JSON list of C-alpha atoms in Angstrom, two decimals:
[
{"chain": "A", "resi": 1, "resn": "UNK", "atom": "CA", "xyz": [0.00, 0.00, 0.00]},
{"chain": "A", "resi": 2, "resn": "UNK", "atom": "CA", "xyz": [2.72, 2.70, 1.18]},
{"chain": "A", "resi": 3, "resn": "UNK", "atom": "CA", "xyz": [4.24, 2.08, -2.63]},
{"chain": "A", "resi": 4, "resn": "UNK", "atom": "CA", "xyz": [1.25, 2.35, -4.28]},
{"chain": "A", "resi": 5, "resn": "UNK", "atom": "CA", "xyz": [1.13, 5.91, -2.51]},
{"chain": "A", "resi": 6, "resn": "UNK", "atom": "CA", "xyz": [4.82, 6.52, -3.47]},
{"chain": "A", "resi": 7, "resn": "UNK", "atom": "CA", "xyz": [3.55, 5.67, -7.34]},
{"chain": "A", "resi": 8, "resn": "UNK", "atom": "CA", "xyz": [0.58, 7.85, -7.25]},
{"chain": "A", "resi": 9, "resn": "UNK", "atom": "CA", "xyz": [1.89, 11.02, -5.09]},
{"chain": "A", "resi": 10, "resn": "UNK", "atom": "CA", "xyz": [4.16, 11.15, -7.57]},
{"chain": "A", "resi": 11, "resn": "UNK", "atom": "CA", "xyz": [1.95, 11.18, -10.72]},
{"chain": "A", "resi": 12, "resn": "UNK", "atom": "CA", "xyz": [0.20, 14.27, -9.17]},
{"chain": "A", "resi": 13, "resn": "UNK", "atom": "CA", "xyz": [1.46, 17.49, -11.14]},
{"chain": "A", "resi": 14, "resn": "UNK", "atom": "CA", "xyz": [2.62, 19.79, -8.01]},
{"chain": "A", "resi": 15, "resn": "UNK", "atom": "CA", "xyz": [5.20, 16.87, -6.96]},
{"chain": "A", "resi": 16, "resn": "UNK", "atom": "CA", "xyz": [5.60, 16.40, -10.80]},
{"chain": "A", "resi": 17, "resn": "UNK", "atom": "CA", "xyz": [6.92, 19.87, -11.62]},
{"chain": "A", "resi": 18, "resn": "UNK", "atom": "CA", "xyz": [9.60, 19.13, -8.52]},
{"chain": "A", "resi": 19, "resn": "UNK", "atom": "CA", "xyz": [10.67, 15.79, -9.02]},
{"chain": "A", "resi": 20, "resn": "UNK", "atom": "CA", "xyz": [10.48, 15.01, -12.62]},
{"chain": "A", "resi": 21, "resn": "UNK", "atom": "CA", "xyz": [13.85, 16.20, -13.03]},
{"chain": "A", "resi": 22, "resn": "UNK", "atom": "CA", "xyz": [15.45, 12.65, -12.80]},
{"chain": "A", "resi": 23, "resn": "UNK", "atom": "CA", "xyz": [15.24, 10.47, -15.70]},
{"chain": "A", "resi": 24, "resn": "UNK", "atom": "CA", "xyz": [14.50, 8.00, -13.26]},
{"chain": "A", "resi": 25, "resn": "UNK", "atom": "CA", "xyz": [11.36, 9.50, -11.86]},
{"chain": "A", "resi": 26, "resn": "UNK", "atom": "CA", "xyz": [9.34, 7.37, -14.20]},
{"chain": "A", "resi": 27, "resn": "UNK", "atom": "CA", "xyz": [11.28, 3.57, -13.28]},
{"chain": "A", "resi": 28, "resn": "UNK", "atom": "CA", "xyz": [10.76, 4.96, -10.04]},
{"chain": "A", "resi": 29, "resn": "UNK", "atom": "CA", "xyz": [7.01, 5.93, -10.19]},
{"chain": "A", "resi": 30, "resn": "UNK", "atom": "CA", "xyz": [6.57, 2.37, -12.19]},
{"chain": "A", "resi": 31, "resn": "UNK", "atom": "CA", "xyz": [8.57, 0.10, -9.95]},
{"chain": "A", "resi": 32, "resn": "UNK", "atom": "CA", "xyz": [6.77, 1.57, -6.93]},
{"chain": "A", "resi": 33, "resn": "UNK", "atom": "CA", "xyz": [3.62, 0.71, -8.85]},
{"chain": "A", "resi": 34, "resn": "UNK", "atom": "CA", "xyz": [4.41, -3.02, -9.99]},
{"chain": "A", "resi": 35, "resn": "UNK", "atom": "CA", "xyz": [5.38, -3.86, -6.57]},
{"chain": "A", "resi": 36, "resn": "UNK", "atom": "CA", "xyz": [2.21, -2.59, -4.80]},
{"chain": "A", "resi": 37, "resn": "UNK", "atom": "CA", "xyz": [0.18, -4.55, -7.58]},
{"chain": "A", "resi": 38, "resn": "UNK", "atom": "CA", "xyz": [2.87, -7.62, -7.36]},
{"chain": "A", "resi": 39, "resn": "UNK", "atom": "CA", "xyz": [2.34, -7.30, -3.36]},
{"chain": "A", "resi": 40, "resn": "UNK", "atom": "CA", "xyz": [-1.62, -7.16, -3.79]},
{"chain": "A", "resi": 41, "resn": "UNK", "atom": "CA", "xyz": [-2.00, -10.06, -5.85]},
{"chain": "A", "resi": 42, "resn": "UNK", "atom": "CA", "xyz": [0.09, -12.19, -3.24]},
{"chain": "A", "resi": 43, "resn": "UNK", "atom": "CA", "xyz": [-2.29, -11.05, -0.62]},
{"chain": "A", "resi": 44, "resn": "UNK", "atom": "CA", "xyz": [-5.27, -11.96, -2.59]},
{"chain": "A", "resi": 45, "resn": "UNK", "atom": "CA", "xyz": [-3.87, -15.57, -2.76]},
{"chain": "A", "resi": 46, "resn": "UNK", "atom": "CA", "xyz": [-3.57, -16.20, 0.14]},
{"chain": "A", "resi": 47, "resn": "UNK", "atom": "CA", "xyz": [-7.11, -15.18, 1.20]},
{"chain": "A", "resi": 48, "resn": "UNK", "atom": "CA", "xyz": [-9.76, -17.91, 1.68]},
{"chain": "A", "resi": 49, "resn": "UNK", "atom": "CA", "xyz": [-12.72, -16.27, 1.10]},
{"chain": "A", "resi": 50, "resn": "UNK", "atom": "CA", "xyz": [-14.32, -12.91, 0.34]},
{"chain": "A", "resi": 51, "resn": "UNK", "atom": "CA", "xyz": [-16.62, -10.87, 1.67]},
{"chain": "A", "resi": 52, "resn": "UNK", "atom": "CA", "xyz": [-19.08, -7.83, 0.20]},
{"chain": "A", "resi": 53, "resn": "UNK", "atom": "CA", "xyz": [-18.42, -6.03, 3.55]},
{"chain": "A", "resi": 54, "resn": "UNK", "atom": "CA", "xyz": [-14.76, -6.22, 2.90]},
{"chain": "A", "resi": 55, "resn": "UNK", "atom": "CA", "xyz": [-15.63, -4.69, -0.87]},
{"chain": "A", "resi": 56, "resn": "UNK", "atom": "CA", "xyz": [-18.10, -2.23, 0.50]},
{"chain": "A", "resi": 57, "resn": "UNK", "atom": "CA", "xyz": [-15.11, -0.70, 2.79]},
{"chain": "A", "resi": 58, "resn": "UNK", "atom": "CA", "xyz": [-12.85, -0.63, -0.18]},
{"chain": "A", "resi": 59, "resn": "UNK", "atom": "CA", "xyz": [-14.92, 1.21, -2.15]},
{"chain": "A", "resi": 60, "resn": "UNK", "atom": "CA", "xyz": [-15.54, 3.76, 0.53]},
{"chain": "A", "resi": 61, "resn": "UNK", "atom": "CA", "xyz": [-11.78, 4.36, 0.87]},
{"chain": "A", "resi": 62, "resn": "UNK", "atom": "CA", "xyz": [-11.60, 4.38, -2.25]},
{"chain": "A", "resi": 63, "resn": "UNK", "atom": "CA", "xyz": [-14.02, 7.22, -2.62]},
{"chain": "A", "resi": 64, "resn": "UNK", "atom": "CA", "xyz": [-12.68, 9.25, 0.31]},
{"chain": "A", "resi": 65, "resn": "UNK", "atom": "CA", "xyz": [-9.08, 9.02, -0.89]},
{"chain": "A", "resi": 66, "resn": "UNK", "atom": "CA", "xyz": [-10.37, 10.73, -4.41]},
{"chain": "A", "resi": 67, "resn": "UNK", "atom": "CA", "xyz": [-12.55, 13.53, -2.65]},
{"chain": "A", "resi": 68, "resn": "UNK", "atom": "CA", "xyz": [-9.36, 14.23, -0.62]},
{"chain": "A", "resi": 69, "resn": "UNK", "atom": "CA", "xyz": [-7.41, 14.43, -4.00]},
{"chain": "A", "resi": 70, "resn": "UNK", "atom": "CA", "xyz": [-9.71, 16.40, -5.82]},
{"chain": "A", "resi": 71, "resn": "UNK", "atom": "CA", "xyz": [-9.96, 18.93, -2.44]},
{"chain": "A", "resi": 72, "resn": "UNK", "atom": "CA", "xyz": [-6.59, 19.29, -2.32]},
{"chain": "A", "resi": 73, "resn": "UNK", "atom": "CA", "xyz": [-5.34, 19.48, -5.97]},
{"chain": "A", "resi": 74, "resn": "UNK", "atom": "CA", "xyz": [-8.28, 22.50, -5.59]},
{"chain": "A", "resi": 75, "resn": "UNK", "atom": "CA", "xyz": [-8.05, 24.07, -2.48]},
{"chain": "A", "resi": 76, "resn": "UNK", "atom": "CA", "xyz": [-4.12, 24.10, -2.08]},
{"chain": "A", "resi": 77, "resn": "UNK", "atom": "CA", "xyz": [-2.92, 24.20, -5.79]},
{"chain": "A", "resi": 78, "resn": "UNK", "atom": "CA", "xyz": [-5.77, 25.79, -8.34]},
{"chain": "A", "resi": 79, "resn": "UNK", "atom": "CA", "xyz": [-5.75, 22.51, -10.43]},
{"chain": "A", "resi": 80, "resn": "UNK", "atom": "CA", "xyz": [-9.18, 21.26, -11.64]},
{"chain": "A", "resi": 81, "resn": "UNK", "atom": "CA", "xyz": [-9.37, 17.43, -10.32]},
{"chain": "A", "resi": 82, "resn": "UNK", "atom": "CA", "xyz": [-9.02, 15.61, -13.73]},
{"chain": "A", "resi": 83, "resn": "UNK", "atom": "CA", "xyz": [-6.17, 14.15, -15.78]},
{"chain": "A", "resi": 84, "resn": "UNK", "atom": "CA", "xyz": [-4.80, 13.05, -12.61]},
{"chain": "A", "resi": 85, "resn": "UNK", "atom": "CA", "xyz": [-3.95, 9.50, -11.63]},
{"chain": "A", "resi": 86, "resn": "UNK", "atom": "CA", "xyz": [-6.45, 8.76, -8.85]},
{"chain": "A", "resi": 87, "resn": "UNK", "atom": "CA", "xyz": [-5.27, 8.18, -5.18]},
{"chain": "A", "resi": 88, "resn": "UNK", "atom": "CA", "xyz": [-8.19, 5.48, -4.55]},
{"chain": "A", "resi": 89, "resn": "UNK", "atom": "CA", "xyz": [-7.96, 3.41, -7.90]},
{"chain": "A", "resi": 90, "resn": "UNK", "atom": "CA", "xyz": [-6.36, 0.42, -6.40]},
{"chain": "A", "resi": 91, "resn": "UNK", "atom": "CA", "xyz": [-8.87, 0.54, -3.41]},
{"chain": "A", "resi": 92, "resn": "UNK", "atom": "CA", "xyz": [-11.47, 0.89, -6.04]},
{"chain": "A", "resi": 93, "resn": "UNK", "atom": "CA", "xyz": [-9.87, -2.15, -8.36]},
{"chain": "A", "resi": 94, "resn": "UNK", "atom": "CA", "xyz": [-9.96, -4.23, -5.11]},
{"chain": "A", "resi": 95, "resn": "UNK", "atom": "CA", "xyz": [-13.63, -3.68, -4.21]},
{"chain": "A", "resi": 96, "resn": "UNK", "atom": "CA", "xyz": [-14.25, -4.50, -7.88]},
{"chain": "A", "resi": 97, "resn": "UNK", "atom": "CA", "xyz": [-12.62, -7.96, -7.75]},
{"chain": "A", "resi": 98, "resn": "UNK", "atom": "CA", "xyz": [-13.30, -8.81, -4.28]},
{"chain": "A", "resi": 99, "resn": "UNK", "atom": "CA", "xyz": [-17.44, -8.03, -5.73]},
{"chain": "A", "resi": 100, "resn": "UNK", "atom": "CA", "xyz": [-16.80, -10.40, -8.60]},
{"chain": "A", "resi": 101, "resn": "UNK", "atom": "CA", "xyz": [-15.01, -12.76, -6.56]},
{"chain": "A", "resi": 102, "resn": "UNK", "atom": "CA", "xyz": [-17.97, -13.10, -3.91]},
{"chain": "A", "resi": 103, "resn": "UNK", "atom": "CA", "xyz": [-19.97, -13.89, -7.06]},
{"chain": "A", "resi": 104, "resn": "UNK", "atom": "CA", "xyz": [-18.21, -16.36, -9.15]},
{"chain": "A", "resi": 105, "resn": "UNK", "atom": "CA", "xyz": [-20.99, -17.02, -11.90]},
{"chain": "A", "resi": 106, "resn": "UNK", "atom": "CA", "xyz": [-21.30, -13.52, -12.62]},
{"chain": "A", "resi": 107, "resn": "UNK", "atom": "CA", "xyz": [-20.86, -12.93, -16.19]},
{"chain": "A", "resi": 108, "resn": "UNK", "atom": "CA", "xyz": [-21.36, -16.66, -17.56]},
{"chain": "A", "resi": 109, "resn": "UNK", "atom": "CA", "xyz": [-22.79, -17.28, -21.01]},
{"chain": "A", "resi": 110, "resn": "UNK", "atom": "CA", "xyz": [-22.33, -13.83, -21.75]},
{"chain": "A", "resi": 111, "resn": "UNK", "atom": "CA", "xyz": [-19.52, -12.02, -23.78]},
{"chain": "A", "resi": 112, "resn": "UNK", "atom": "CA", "xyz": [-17.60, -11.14, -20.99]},
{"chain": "A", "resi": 113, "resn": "UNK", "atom": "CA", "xyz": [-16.83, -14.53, -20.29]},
{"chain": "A", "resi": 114, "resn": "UNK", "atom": "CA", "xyz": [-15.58, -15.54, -23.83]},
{"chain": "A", "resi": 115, "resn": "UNK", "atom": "CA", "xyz": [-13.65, -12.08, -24.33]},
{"chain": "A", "resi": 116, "resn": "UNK", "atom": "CA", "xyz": [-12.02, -13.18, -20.19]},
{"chain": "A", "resi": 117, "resn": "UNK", "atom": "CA", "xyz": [-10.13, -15.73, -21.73]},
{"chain": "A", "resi": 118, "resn": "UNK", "atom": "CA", "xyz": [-7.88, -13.53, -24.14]},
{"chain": "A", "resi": 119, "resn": "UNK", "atom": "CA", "xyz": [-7.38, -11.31, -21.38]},
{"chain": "A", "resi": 120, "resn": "UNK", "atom": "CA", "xyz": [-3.55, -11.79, -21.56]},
{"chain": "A", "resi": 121, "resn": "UNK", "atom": "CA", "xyz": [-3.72, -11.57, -25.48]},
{"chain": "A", "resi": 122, "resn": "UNK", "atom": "CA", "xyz": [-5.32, -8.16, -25.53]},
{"chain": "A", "resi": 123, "resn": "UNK", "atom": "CA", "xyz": [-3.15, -6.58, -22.76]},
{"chain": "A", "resi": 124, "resn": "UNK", "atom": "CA", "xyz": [0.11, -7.82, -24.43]},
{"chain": "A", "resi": 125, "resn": "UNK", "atom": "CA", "xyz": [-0.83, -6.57, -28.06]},
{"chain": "A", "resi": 126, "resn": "UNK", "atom": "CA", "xyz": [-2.81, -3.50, -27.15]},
{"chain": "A", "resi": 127, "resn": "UNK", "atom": "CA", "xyz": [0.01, -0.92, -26.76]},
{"chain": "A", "resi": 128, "resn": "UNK", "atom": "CA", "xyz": [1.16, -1.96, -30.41]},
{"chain": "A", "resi": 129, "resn": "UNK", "atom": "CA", "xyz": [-1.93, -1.02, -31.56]},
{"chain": "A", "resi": 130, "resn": "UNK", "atom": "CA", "xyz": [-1.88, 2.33, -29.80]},
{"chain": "A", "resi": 131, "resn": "UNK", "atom": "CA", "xyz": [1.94, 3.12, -30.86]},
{"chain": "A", "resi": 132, "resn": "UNK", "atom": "CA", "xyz": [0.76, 2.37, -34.50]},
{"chain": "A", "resi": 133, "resn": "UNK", "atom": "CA", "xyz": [-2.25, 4.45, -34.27]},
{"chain": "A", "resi": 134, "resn": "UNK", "atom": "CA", "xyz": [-0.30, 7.56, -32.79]},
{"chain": "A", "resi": 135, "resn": "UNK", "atom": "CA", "xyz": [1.64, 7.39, -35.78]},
{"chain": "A", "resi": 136, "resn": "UNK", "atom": "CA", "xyz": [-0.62, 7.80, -38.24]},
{"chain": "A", "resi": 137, "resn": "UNK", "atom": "CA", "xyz": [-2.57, 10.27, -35.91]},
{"chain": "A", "resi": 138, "resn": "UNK", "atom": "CA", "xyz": [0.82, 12.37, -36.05]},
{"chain": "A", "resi": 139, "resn": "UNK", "atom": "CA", "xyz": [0.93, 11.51, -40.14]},
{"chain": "A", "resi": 140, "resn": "UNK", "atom": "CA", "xyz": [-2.68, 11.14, -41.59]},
{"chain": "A", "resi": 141, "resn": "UNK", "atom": "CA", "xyz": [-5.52, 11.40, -39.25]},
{"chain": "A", "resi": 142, "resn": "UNK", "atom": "CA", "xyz": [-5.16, 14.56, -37.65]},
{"chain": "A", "resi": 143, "resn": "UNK", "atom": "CA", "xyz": [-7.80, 14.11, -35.38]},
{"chain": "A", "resi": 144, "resn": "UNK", "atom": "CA", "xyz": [-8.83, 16.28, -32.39]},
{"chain": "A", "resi": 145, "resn": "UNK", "atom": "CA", "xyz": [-8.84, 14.93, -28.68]},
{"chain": "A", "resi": 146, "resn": "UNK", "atom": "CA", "xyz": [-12.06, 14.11, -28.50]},
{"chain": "A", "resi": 147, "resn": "UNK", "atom": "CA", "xyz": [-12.55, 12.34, -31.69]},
{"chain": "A", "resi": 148, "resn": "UNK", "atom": "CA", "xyz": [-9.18, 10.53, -31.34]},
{"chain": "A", "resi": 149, "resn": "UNK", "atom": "CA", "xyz": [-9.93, 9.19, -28.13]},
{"chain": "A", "resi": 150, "resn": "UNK", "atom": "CA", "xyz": [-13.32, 7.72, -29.30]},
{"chain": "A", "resi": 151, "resn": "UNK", "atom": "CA", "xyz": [-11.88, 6.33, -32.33]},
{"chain": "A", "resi": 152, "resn": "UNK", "atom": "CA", "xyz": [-8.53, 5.15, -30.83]},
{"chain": "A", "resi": 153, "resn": "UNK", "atom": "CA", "xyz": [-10.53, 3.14, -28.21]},
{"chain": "A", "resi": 154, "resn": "UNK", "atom": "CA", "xyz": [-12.81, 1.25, -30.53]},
{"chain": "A", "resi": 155, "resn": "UNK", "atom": "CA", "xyz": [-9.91, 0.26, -32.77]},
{"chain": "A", "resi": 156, "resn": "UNK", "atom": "CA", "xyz": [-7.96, -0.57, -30.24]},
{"chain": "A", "resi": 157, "resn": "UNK", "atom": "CA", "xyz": [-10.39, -2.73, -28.22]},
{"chain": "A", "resi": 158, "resn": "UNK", "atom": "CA", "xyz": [-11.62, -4.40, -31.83]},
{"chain": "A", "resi": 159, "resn": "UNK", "atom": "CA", "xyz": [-8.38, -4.58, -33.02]},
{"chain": "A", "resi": 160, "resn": "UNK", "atom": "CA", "xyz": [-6.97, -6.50, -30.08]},
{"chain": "A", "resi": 161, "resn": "UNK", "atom": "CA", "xyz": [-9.49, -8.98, -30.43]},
{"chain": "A", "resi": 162, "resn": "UNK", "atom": "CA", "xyz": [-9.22, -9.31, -33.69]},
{"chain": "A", "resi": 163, "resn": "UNK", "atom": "CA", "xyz": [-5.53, -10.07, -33.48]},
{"chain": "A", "resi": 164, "resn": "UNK", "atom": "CA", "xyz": [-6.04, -12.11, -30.33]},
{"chain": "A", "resi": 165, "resn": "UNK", "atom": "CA", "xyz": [-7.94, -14.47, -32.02]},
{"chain": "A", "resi": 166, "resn": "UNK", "atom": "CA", "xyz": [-5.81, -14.87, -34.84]},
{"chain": "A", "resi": 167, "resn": "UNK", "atom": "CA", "xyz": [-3.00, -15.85, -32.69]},
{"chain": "A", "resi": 168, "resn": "UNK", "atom": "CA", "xyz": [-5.01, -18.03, -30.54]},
{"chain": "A", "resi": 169, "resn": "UNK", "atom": "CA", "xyz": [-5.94, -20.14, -33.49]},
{"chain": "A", "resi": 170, "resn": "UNK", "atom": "CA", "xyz": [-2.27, -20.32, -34.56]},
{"chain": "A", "resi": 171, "resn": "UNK", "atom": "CA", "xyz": [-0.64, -23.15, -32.73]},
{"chain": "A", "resi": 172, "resn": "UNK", "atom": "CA", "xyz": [2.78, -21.22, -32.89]},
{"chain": "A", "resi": 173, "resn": "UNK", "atom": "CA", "xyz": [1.37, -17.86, -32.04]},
{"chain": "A", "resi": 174, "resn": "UNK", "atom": "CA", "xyz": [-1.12, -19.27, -29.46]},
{"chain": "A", "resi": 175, "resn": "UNK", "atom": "CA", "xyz": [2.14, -19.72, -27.28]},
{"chain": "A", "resi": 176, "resn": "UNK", "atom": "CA", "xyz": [3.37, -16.31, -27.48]},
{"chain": "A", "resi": 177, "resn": "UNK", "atom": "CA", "xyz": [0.05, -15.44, -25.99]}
]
């Protein structure tokens, strides 16, 4: 938890503009944030079971920790409370799973469950698709924010699929994935 804090009080721009001087404020920030999700996920084994009381707690931390954010970032600093890596998102993340985890046929027979199982696929090939799309924002598109981030998120969600798949069915591929 304390380097998950590290990670995200130092995604916050009024630490930014003081620390970013290092190029190894981002390993830094990103270390700090593997090893709190690294940490988490070796708590979560060894739990036996979940509770919704547990996730209803998480989610209120979660939700004071980003009303303390946004108070502070706009009482203390004049910054409006977005584009900012949220304090509470792992608290939030764990509420979410312990939730699904307290109800494990949630989701069966339905899309979710099929697109679950190329989970790994699509978060290993998605940032190719976003480099390549960047590039041919920067070359041919030309698009403005709000457009871009519509389109870039449906390609990128249907294109990782897409290219999931094909790998999947691809006995030498299906191993890379």
């Amino acid at each position: 938890v304390i380097m998950y804090m590290i990670s995200q009080c130092l995604h916050q721009e009024p630490l930014k503009s003081v620390v970013e001087t290092s190029v190894y404020y981002e390993h830094l920030r990103s270390y700090c944030l593997g090893f709190a999700y690294v940490a988490s996920g070796w708590w979560f084994s060894q739990q036996a079971e979940f509770s919704i009381k547990t996730a209803l707690k998480l989610f209120a931390v979660a939700l004071f920790f980003q009303i303390t954010q946004d108070f502070v970032l706009w009482h203390f600093y004049h910054l409006k409370p977005y584009n900012f890596m949220s304090i509470g998102l792992l608290p939030a993340i764990f509420g979410i799973f312990i939730t699904i985890m307290c109800y494990p046929n949630f989701g069966k027979n339905t899309i979710l469950h099929r697109v679950g199982g190329m989970t790994l696929g699509i978060y290993v090939l998605h940032p190719f698709i976003f480099d390549i799309l960047k590039i041919l924002d920067r070359k041919i598109l030309l698009l403005n924010e709000p457009a871009r981030n519509f389109i870039f998120s449906i390609i990128m969600v249907s294109g990782s699929l897409i290219l999931t798949r094909v790998f999947l069915k691809n006995n030498l591929l299906k191993k890379a994935i």
